[in-house]
Amino acid sequence: MRFLKSDSRLLGVLLVLAITQLIGWGTIGLPPIVGRDLAADLGMSLPMVFAGTSVLYVSMGLCAPWLARSFARHGARNVMMAGTVVAIPGYILLSFAREPILYFAAWVVLGMAGSATLSTGAYIMLNEVAGRRAKNAIGGLMLVTGLSSSLFWPTTSFLSGLLGWRGTCLVYAAMMLVINLPLYAFFAPRPKTAGDDGGEPVKAARPPAIPKSTFGLVVAAITMNAFVNFGIGAIMIELLRAEGLAPAQALAFGSMLGVIQVSARGLDFLGGGRWDGITTGLVAGTALPVAMLLLMTSEGATWAVAVFILLYGAGSGAMAVARATIPLVFYDQAEFAKAMSMIALPLNLASAISPPLLVGLLTQFGSRGALGLTFVFSCATVLILVLLGRRRPQVAAAATT
């Protein structure tokens, strides 16, 4: 916690981002809760409904390279304000959808907004304020944002029961207008110019070149884990129902996921600089295939579902931190920003493909189809992280000892 005590400005930024990221990620999680209502109202299949989330991630990925220049030129605050303004008509458009075309158009708009406001923008803002302390700041932010599903799945269920899914979309548009936008406008930091406070110079000494093959392994590990985490997260309720759980029981188990994910992120956060993203990934990543294998072989036993939620929640929660911090092992601040921009496209494409593909497997082959594919991807991720550990730069390896 030293980085918080030493900079009250950073604490203020973390509070702003905690609230806005919690709302941002929570409000786009509509399909897992109201997917069947959407399918019935719009005359679509359940896999087509989940494809809306895929459209969101494709839009986010395609916008990422263009927005990288905007972040550098205008700063995270201004870009995130603009993205919030774009999100408002996105939710309104979704609430008026009566056909698939308008439904998918709404997700395109929300994806454009998300590319400016979700995760990447938050990490850039933290980097603007915290510099080299951004790793711990990211971990601190993830402690809160991991609660998005635990808070907003029940919230979406309650609001949709009270107002319908269309009314829920309008409530979420209002939250963007009256909560997120003012927080960015009045409390988020304006980007500092070089030399404002005697901080670090903009240009640092060039680090040793990292082989392109290493970057390829980083991209592969992050992308495959994103496929697993975003896909399982999107279909969790349906997956548990396929295992024989009642709807209310599936929602209760699913809502526990966020709390467990936050707990795992908390352990990594409390570790401070004692280990890097690769170490976090290796430990956390090993829990994922074990969780998949257990659920596949348990025949839906309640105790096995509980252990699955525990293992998967802990592993996926810590892996979220690893995905954001593994590039820090190999790249300095300037190169980290470029690397994250390049990673954004495959990461978001994997996140886009995963939910409809897994829900399709779930529909056609049951839970074993979805779990089998994610098991293979999880095992491959661990193997790649082992290879990356052997390529860890000497300076990074020394920092973890």
Coordinates of N, CA, C and O in Angstrom, one line a residue, residues 185-335:
A185 N -15.1 14.3 -15.9 CA -15.0 15.7 -16.2 C -14.4 16.5 -15.1 O -13.6 17.4 -15.3
F186 N -14.8 16.2 -13.8 CA -14.5 17.1 -12.7 C -13.4 16.5 -11.8 O -12.8 17.2 -11.0
F187 N -13.2 15.2 -11.8 CA -12.3 14.5 -10.9 C -11.1 13.8 -11.5 O -10.2 13.5 -10.8
A188 N -11.2 13.4 -12.8 CA -10.1 12.7 -13.4 C -9.0 13.8 -13.7 O -9.3 14.9 -14.0
P189 N -7.7 13.3 -13.6 CA -6.6 14.3 -13.8 C -6.4 14.7 -15.3 O -6.6 13.8 -16.2
R190 N -6.1 15.9 -15.5 CA -5.7 16.3 -16.9 C -4.3 15.9 -17.1 O -3.5 15.9 -16.2
P191 N -4.0 15.5 -18.4 CA -2.6 15.0 -18.6 C -1.6 16.1 -18.4 O -1.8 17.3 -18.7
K192 N -0.5 15.7 -17.7 CA 0.6 16.6 -17.4 C 1.5 16.7 -18.6 O 1.8 15.7 -19.3
T193 N 2.0 17.9 -18.9 CA 3.1 18.1 -19.9 C 4.4 17.8 -19.3 O 4.6 17.8 -18.1
A194 N 5.4 17.5 -20.1 CA 6.7 17.1 -19.7 C 7.3 18.3 -18.9 O 7.2 19.4 -19.2
G195 N 7.8 17.9 -17.7 CA 8.5 18.9 -16.8 C 7.6 19.7 -15.9 O 8.0 20.6 -15.3
D196 N 6.3 19.3 -15.9 CA 5.3 20.0 -15.0 C 5.8 20.0 -13.5 O 5.6 21.0 -12.8
D197 N 6.2 18.8 -13.1 CA 6.5 18.7 -11.7 C 7.9 18.0 -11.5 O 8.2 17.4 -10.5
G198 N 8.7 18.2 -12.5 CA 10.1 17.6 -12.4 C 10.1 16.2 -12.4 O 11.0 15.5 -11.9
G199 N 9.1 15.6 -13.0 CA 9.0 14.1 -13.1 C 10.0 13.5 -14.1 O 10.9 14.2 -14.6
E200 N 9.8 12.3 -14.4 CA 10.7 11.6 -15.2 C 10.6 12.1 -16.7 O 9.5 12.6 -17.1
P201 N 11.7 12.2 -17.4 CA 11.6 12.7 -18.7 C 10.8 11.7 -19.6 O 10.6 10.6 -19.3
V202 N 10.2 12.3 -20.7 CA 9.3 11.5 -21.5 C 10.1 10.4 -22.2 O 9.6 9.3 -22.3
K203 N 11.3 10.7 -22.6 CA 12.1 9.6 -23.3 C 13.1 9.0 -22.4 O 13.9 9.7 -21.8
A204 N 13.1 7.7 -22.3 CA 14.1 7.0 -21.4 C 15.1 6.3 -22.3 O 14.9 6.2 -23.5
A205 N 16.1 5.8 -21.7 CA 17.1 5.0 -22.5 C 16.4 3.8 -23.1 O 15.6 3.1 -22.5
R206 N 16.8 3.5 -24.3 CA 16.2 2.3 -25.0 C 16.6 1.0 -24.3 O 17.8 0.8 -24.1
P207 N 15.6 0.2 -24.0 CA 16.0 -1.1 -23.4 C 16.5 -2.1 -24.4 O 16.3 -1.8 -25.6
P208 N 17.0 -3.2 -23.9 CA 17.5 -4.2 -24.9 C 16.3 -4.7 -25.8 O 15.2 -4.8 -25.3
A209 N 16.6 -5.0 -27.0 CA 15.5 -5.4 -27.9 C 15.0 -6.7 -27.5 O 15.7 -7.6 -27.1
I210 N 13.6 -6.8 -27.6 CA 13.0 -8.1 -27.3 C 12.6 -8.8 -28.6 O 12.1 -8.2 -29.5
P211 N 13.0 -10.1 -28.7 CA 12.7 -10.8 -30.0 C 11.3 -10.8 -30.3 O 10.4 -10.8 -29.4
K212 N 11.0 -10.7 -31.6 CA 9.6 -10.8 -32.1 C 8.9 -12.1 -31.6 O 7.7 -12.1 -31.4
S213 N 9.6 -13.1 -31.6 CA 9.0 -14.4 -31.2 C 8.5 -14.4 -29.8 O 7.5 -15.0 -29.4
T214 N 9.3 -13.6 -28.9 CA 8.8 -13.4 -27.5 C 7.5 -12.7 -27.5 O 6.6 -13.0 -26.7
F215 N 7.4 -11.6 -28.3 CA 6.2 -10.9 -28.3 C 5.0 -11.7 -28.8 O 3.9 -11.7 -28.3
G216 N 5.3 -12.6 -29.8 CA 4.3 -13.5 -30.3 C 3.8 -14.5 -29.2 O 2.6 -14.8 -29.1
L217 N 4.7 -14.9 -28.3 CA 4.3 -15.8 -27.2 C 3.5 -15.0 -26.2 O 2.5 -15.5 -25.7
V218 N 3.9 -13.8 -26.0 CA 3.1 -12.9 -25.1 C 1.6 -12.8 -25.6 O 0.7 -12.9 -24.9
V219 N 1.5 -12.5 -26.9 CA 0.2 -12.3 -27.5 C -0.6 -13.6 -27.4 O -1.8 -13.6 -27.1
A220 N 0.1 -14.7 -27.7 CA -0.6 -16.0 -27.7 C -1.2 -16.3 -26.3 O -2.3 -16.7 -26.1
A221 N -0.3 -16.1 -25.3 CA -0.8 -16.4 -23.9 C -1.9 -15.5 -23.5 O -2.9 -16.0 -22.9
I222 N -1.8 -14.2 -23.7 CA -2.8 -13.3 -23.3 C -4.1 -13.6 -24.1 O -5.2 -13.5 -23.5
T223 N -4.0 -13.8 -25.4 CA -5.2 -14.0 -26.2 C -5.9 -15.3 -25.8 O -7.2 -15.3 -25.7
M224 N -5.2 -16.4 -25.6 CA -5.9 -17.6 -25.3 C -6.5 -17.6 -23.9 O -7.6 -18.1 -23.7
N225 N -5.9 -16.9 -23.0 CA -6.5 -16.8 -21.7 C -7.7 -15.9 -21.8 O -8.7 -16.1 -21.1
A226 N -7.7 -14.8 -22.6 CA -8.8 -13.9 -22.7 C -10.0 -14.7 -23.3 O -11.1 -14.5 -22.9
F227 N -9.7 -15.6 -24.3 CA -10.7 -16.5 -24.9 C -11.4 -17.3 -23.8 O -12.7 -17.4 -23.7
V228 N -10.7 -17.9 -22.9 CA -11.2 -18.7 -21.8 C -12.0 -17.8 -20.8 O -13.2 -18.1 -20.5
N229 N -11.4 -16.8 -20.3 CA -12.0 -16.0 -19.3 C -13.2 -15.3 -19.7 O -14.2 -15.3 -19.0
F230 N -13.2 -14.6 -20.9 CA -14.3 -13.8 -21.3 C -15.4 -14.8 -21.8 O -16.6 -14.5 -21.6
G231 N -15.0 -15.9 -22.4 CA -16.1 -16.9 -22.8 C -16.8 -17.5 -21.7 O -18.0 -17.6 -21.6
I232 N -16.0 -18.1 -20.7 CA -16.7 -18.7 -19.6 C -17.5 -17.7 -18.7 O -18.6 -18.0 -18.3
G233 N -16.9 -16.5 -18.6 CA -17.7 -15.5 -17.9 C -19.0 -15.2 -18.5 O -20.0 -14.9 -17.8
A234 N -19.0 -15.1 -19.8 CA -20.3 -14.8 -20.5 C -21.3 -15.9 -20.5 O -22.5 -15.6 -20.4
I235 N -20.9 -17.1 -20.4 CA -21.8 -18.2 -20.5 C -22.0 -18.9 -19.1 O -22.6 -20.0 -19.0
M236 N -21.4 -18.3 -18.1 CA -21.4 -19.0 -16.8 C -22.7 -19.5 -16.3 O -22.9 -20.6 -15.9
I237 N -23.7 -18.6 -16.4 CA -25.1 -18.9 -15.9 C -25.6 -20.1 -16.7 O -26.1 -21.1 -16.1
E238 N -25.5 -20.0 -18.0 CA -26.0 -21.1 -18.9 C -25.2 -22.4 -18.7 O -25.8 -23.5 -18.7
L239 N -23.9 -22.3 -18.4 CA -23.1 -23.4 -18.2 C -23.5 -24.2 -16.9 O -23.7 -25.4 -16.9
L240 N -23.8 -23.4 -15.9 CA -24.2 -24.0 -14.6 C -25.6 -24.6 -14.7 O -25.9 -25.7 -14.1
R241 N -26.4 -24.0 -15.5 CA -27.8 -24.5 -15.7 C -27.7 -25.8 -16.5 O -28.4 -26.8 -16.3
A242 N -26.7 -25.9 -17.5 CA -26.5 -27.1 -18.2 C -26.0 -28.2 -17.3 O -26.2 -29.4 -17.7
E243 N -25.4 -27.9 -16.2 CA -24.9 -28.9 -15.3 C -26.0 -29.4 -14.4 O -25.8 -30.2 -13.5
G244 N -27.2 -28.8 -14.5 CA -28.4 -29.3 -13.8 C -28.8 -28.4 -12.6 O -29.7 -28.7 -11.9
L245 N -28.2 -27.2 -12.5 CA -28.6 -26.3 -11.4 C -29.8 -25.5 -11.8 O -30.0 -25.2 -13.0
A246 N -30.7 -25.2 -10.8 CA -31.8 -24.4 -11.0 C -31.4 -23.0 -11.3 O -30.3 -22.5 -11.0
P247 N -32.2 -22.2 -12.0 CA -31.8 -20.8 -12.4 C -31.4 -20.0 -11.2 O -30.3 -19.3 -11.3
A248 N -32.1 -20.0 -10.1 CA -31.7 -19.2 -9.0 C -30.4 -19.7 -8.4 O -29.6 -18.9 -7.9
Q249 N -30.2 -21.0 -8.4 CA -29.0 -21.6 -7.8 C -27.8 -21.2 -8.7 O -26.7 -20.9 -8.2
A250 N -28.0 -21.3 -10.0 CA -27.0 -20.9 -11.0 C -26.6 -19.4 -10.8 O -25.4 -19.1 -10.9
L251 N -27.6 -18.6 -10.6 CA -27.3 -17.2 -10.4 C -26.5 -16.9 -9.1 O -25.6 -16.1 -9.1
A252 N -26.9 -17.7 -8.1 CA -26.2 -17.5 -6.8 C -24.7 -17.9 -6.9 O -23.8 -17.2 -6.4
F253 N -24.5 -19.1 -7.5 CA -23.1 -19.6 -7.7 C -22.3 -18.6 -8.6 O -21.2 -18.2 -8.3
G254 N -23.0 -18.1 -9.7 CA -22.3 -17.2 -10.6 C -21.9 -15.9 -10.0 O -20.9 -15.3 -10.3
S255 N -22.8 -15.4 -9.1 CA -22.6 -14.1 -8.4 C -21.4 -14.2 -7.4 O -20.8 -13.2 -7.1
M256 N -21.1 -15.4 -7.0 CA -20.0 -15.6 -6.1 C -18.6 -15.4 -6.8 O -17.6 -15.2 -6.2
L257 N -18.7 -15.6 -8.1 CA -17.5 -15.6 -8.9 C -16.7 -14.3 -8.7 O -15.4 -14.3 -8.5
G258 N -17.3 -13.2 -8.8 CA -16.6 -11.9 -8.7 C -15.9 -11.7 -7.4 O -14.8 -11.2 -7.3
V259 N -16.5 -12.1 -6.3 CA -15.9 -12.0 -5.0 C -14.6 -12.9 -4.9 O -13.6 -12.4 -4.4
I260 N -14.7 -14.1 -5.5 CA -13.5 -14.9 -5.5 C -12.4 -14.4 -6.4 O -11.2 -14.4 -6.0
Q261 N -12.8 -13.8 -7.5 CA -11.8 -13.2 -8.4 C -11.1 -12.0 -7.7 O -9.9 -11.9 -7.8
V262 N -11.9 -11.2 -7.0 CA -11.3 -10.1 -6.3 C -10.3 -10.6 -5.2 O -9.3 -10.0 -5.0
S263 N -10.7 -11.6 -4.5 CA -9.8 -12.2 -3.4 C -8.5 -12.6 -4.0 O -7.4 -12.3 -3.4
A264 N -8.5 -13.3 -5.2 CA -7.3 -13.7 -5.8 C -6.5 -12.5 -6.3 O -5.2 -12.5 -6.1
R265 N -7.1 -11.5 -6.8 CA -6.4 -10.3 -7.2 C -5.8 -9.6 -6.0 O -4.7 -9.0 -6.1
G266 N -6.5 -9.7 -4.9 CA -6.0 -9.1 -3.6 C -4.7 -9.7 -3.2 O -3.8 -9.0 -2.7
L267 N -4.6 -11.0 -3.3 CA -3.4 -11.7 -2.9 C -2.2 -11.2 -3.8 O -1.1 -11.0 -3.3
D268 N -2.5 -11.1 -5.1 CA -1.4 -10.6 -6.0 C -1.0 -9.2 -5.6 O 0.1 -8.8 -5.6
F269 N -2.0 -8.4 -5.3 CA -1.8 -7.0 -5.0 C -1.0 -6.8 -3.7 O -0.1 -6.0 -3.6
L270 N -1.3 -7.6 -2.7 CA -0.6 -7.6 -1.4 C 0.9 -8.0 -1.6 O 1.7 -7.7 -0.8
G271 N 1.1 -8.8 -2.7 CA 2.5 -9.3 -2.9 C 3.4 -8.2 -3.4 O 4.6 -8.3 -3.4
G272 N 2.8 -7.0 -3.9 CA 3.6 -5.9 -4.3 C 4.5 -6.3 -5.5 O 4.1 -6.9 -6.4
G273 N 5.8 -6.0 -5.3 CA 6.7 -6.3 -6.3 C 7.5 -7.6 -6.1 O 8.5 -7.8 -6.7
R274 N 7.0 -8.5 -5.3 CA 7.7 -9.7 -5.0 C 7.7 -10.7 -6.2 O 8.5 -11.6 -6.2
W275 N 6.7 -10.6 -7.1 CA 6.7 -11.4 -8.3 C 6.1 -10.6 -9.4 O 5.4 -9.6 -9.3
D276 N 6.4 -11.1 -10.6 CA 6.0 -10.4 -11.8 C 4.7 -11.1 -12.4 O 4.2 -12.1 -11.9
G277 N 4.3 -10.6 -13.6 CA 3.1 -11.1 -14.2 C 3.2 -12.5 -14.7 O 2.2 -13.3 -14.7
I278 N 4.4 -12.9 -15.1 CA 4.6 -14.3 -15.5 C 4.4 -15.3 -14.4 O 3.8 -16.3 -14.5
T279 N 5.0 -15.0 -13.2 CA 4.8 -15.8 -12.0 C 3.4 -15.9 -11.6 O 2.8 -17.0 -11.3
T280 N 2.7 -14.7 -11.6 CA 1.2 -14.7 -11.3 C 0.5 -15.6 -12.3 O -0.4 -16.4 -11.9
G281 N 0.8 -15.5 -13.6 CA 0.2 -16.3 -14.6 C 0.4 -17.8 -14.5 O -0.6 -18.5 -14.7
L282 N 1.6 -18.2 -14.2 CA 1.8 -19.6 -14.0 C 1.0 -20.2 -12.9 O 0.5 -21.3 -13.0
V283 N 1.0 -19.5 -11.7 CA 0.3 -20.1 -10.6 C -1.2 -20.1 -10.8 O -1.9 -21.1 -10.6
A284 N -1.7 -18.9 -11.3 CA -3.1 -18.8 -11.6 C -3.6 -19.7 -12.7 O -4.7 -20.3 -12.7
G285 N -2.8 -19.7 -13.8 CA -3.2 -20.4 -15.0 C -3.3 -21.9 -14.7 O -4.1 -22.6 -15.4
T286 N -2.5 -22.4 -13.8 CA -2.6 -23.9 -13.5 C -4.0 -24.3 -12.9 O -4.4 -25.4 -13.1
A287 N -4.6 -23.3 -12.2 CA -5.9 -23.6 -11.6 C -7.0 -23.8 -12.6 O -8.0 -24.5 -12.3
L288 N -6.9 -23.2 -13.7 CA -8.0 -23.2 -14.7 C -8.2 -24.6 -15.3 O -9.4 -25.0 -15.3
P289 N -7.2 -25.3 -15.9 CA -7.5 -26.6 -16.4 C -7.9 -27.6 -15.4 O -8.7 -28.5 -15.6
V290 N -7.5 -27.4 -14.1 CA -7.9 -28.3 -13.1 C -9.4 -28.1 -12.8 O -10.2 -29.0 -12.6
A291 N -9.8 -26.8 -12.8 CA -11.2 -26.5 -12.6 C -12.1 -27.1 -13.7 O -13.2 -27.7 -13.5
M292 N -11.7 -26.9 -15.0 CA -12.4 -27.5 -16.1 C -12.6 -29.0 -16.0 O -13.6 -29.6 -16.2
L293 N -11.4 -29.6 -15.7 CA -11.4 -31.1 -15.6 C -12.4 -31.6 -14.5 O -13.1 -32.6 -14.7
L294 N -12.3 -30.9 -13.4 CA -13.2 -31.3 -12.3 C -14.7 -31.3 -12.7 O -15.4 -32.2 -12.4
L295 N -15.1 -30.2 -13.3 CA -16.5 -30.0 -13.7 C -16.9 -31.0 -14.8 O -18.0 -31.5 -14.8
M296 N -16.0 -31.3 -15.7 CA -16.3 -32.3 -16.7 C -16.5 -33.7 -16.2 O -17.3 -34.5 -16.8
T297 N -15.9 -34.0 -15.1 CA -15.9 -35.4 -14.6 C -16.8 -35.6 -13.4 O -16.9 -36.7 -12.8
S298 N -17.5 -34.5 -13.0 CA -18.2 -34.6 -11.7 C -19.7 -34.9 -11.8 O -20.4 -35.0 -10.8
E299 N -20.3 -34.9 -13.1 CA -21.7 -35.1 -13.3 C -22.6 -34.1 -12.6 O -23.7 -34.4 -12.1
G300 N -22.1 -32.9 -12.4 CA -23.0 -31.8 -11.9 C -23.2 -31.8 -10.4 O -24.1 -31.2 -9.9
A301 N -22.3 -32.5 -9.6 CA -22.5 -32.6 -8.2 C -22.3 -31.2 -7.6 O -21.4 -30.4 -8.1
T302 N -23.1 -30.8 -6.6 CA -23.1 -29.5 -6.1 C -21.7 -29.1 -5.5 O -21.2 -28.0 -5.7
W303 N -21.1 -30.1 -4.8 CA -19.8 -29.8 -4.2 C -18.7 -29.5 -5.3 O -17.9 -28.7 -5.1
A304 N -18.8 -30.2 -6.4 CA -17.9 -30.0 -7.5 C -18.1 -28.7 -8.2 O -17.2 -28.0 -8.6
V305 N -19.4 -28.3 -8.3 CA -19.7 -26.9 -8.8 C -19.1 -25.9 -7.9 O -18.5 -24.9 -8.4
A306 N -19.2 -26.0 -6.6 CA -18.6 -25.1 -5.7 C -17.1 -25.0 -5.8 O -16.5 -23.9 -5.8
V307 N -16.4 -26.2 -5.9 CA -15.0 -26.2 -6.1 C -14.6 -25.6 -7.4 O -13.6 -24.9 -7.5
F308 N -15.4 -25.9 -8.4 CA -15.1 -25.3 -9.7 C -15.1 -23.8 -9.7 O -14.2 -23.1 -10.2
I309 N -16.2 -23.2 -9.0 CA -16.3 -21.8 -8.9 C -15.1 -21.2 -8.1 O -14.5 -20.1 -8.5
L310 N -14.7 -21.9 -7.1 CA -13.5 -21.4 -6.3 C -12.2 -21.4 -7.1 O -11.5 -20.4 -7.2
L311 N -11.9 -22.6 -7.8 CA -10.7 -22.7 -8.6 C -10.7 -21.7 -9.8 O -9.8 -21.0 -10.1
Y312 N -11.8 -21.8 -10.5 CA -11.9 -20.9 -11.7 C -11.9 -19.4 -11.3 O -11.2 -18.6 -12.0
G313 N -12.6 -19.1 -10.3 CA -12.7 -17.7 -9.8 C -11.3 -17.2 -9.4 O -10.9 -16.1 -9.8
A314 N -10.6 -18.0 -8.6 CA -9.2 -17.6 -8.2 C -8.3 -17.5 -9.4 O -7.5 -16.5 -9.5
G315 N -8.3 -18.5 -10.2 CA -7.4 -18.5 -11.4 C -7.7 -17.4 -12.4 O -6.8 -16.7 -12.8
S316 N -9.0 -17.2 -12.7 CA -9.3 -16.2 -13.7 C -9.1 -14.8 -13.1 O -8.7 -13.8 -13.8
G317 N -9.3 -14.6 -11.8 CA -9.1 -13.3 -11.2 C -7.6 -12.9 -11.2 O -7.3 -11.8 -11.6
A318 N -6.8 -13.8 -10.8 CA -5.3 -13.5 -10.9 C -4.8 -13.4 -12.3 O -3.9 -12.6 -12.6
M319 N -5.4 -14.2 -13.2 CA -4.9 -14.1 -14.6 C -5.3 -12.8 -15.3 O -4.6 -12.3 -16.2
A320 N -6.4 -12.1 -14.8 CA -6.7 -10.8 -15.3 C -5.6 -9.8 -15.0 O -5.2 -9.0 -15.9
V321 N -5.0 -9.9 -13.8 CA -3.8 -9.1 -13.5 C -2.6 -9.4 -14.3 O -1.9 -8.6 -14.8
A322 N -2.4 -10.7 -14.5 CA -1.3 -11.2 -15.3 C -1.4 -10.7 -16.8 O -0.4 -10.3 -17.4
R323 N -2.6 -10.7 -17.4 CA -2.7 -10.3 -18.7 C -2.3 -8.8 -18.9 O -1.7 -8.4 -19.9
A324 N -2.6 -8.0 -17.9 CA -2.2 -6.6 -18.0 C -0.8 -6.3 -17.6 O -0.2 -5.3 -18.0
T325 N -0.1 -7.2 -16.9 CA 1.2 -6.9 -16.4 C 2.3 -7.8 -17.0 O 3.5 -7.5 -16.8
I326 N 2.0 -8.9 -17.7 CA 3.0 -9.7 -18.4 C 3.9 -8.8 -19.3 O 5.1 -8.9 -19.3
P327 N 3.3 -7.9 -20.1 CA 4.1 -7.1 -21.0 C 5.1 -6.2 -20.3 O 6.2 -5.9 -20.8
L328 N 4.8 -5.8 -19.0 CA 5.7 -5.0 -18.2 C 7.0 -5.8 -17.9 O 8.0 -5.1 -17.6
V329 N 7.0 -7.1 -18.0 CA 8.2 -7.9 -17.7 C 9.2 -7.6 -18.9 O 10.4 -7.6 -18.6
F330 N 8.7 -7.4 -20.1 CA 9.6 -7.3 -21.2 C 9.8 -5.9 -21.8 O 10.7 -5.6 -22.5
Y331 N 8.8 -5.0 -21.4 CA 8.9 -3.6 -22.1 C 8.9 -2.5 -21.0 O 8.2 -2.6 -20.0
D332 N 9.6 -1.4 -21.3 CA 9.5 -0.3 -20.5 C 8.2 0.5 -20.7 O 7.4 0.1 -21.4
Q333 N 8.1 1.7 -20.1 CA 6.8 2.4 -20.1 C 6.4 2.7 -21.5 O 5.3 2.5 -21.9
A334 N 7.3 3.3 -22.3 CA 7.0 3.7 -23.7 C 6.6 2.5 -24.5 O 5.6 2.5 -25.3
E335 N 7.5 1.5 -24.5 CA 7.2 0.3 -25.3 C 6.0 -0.5 -24.8 O 5.3 -1.2 -25.6

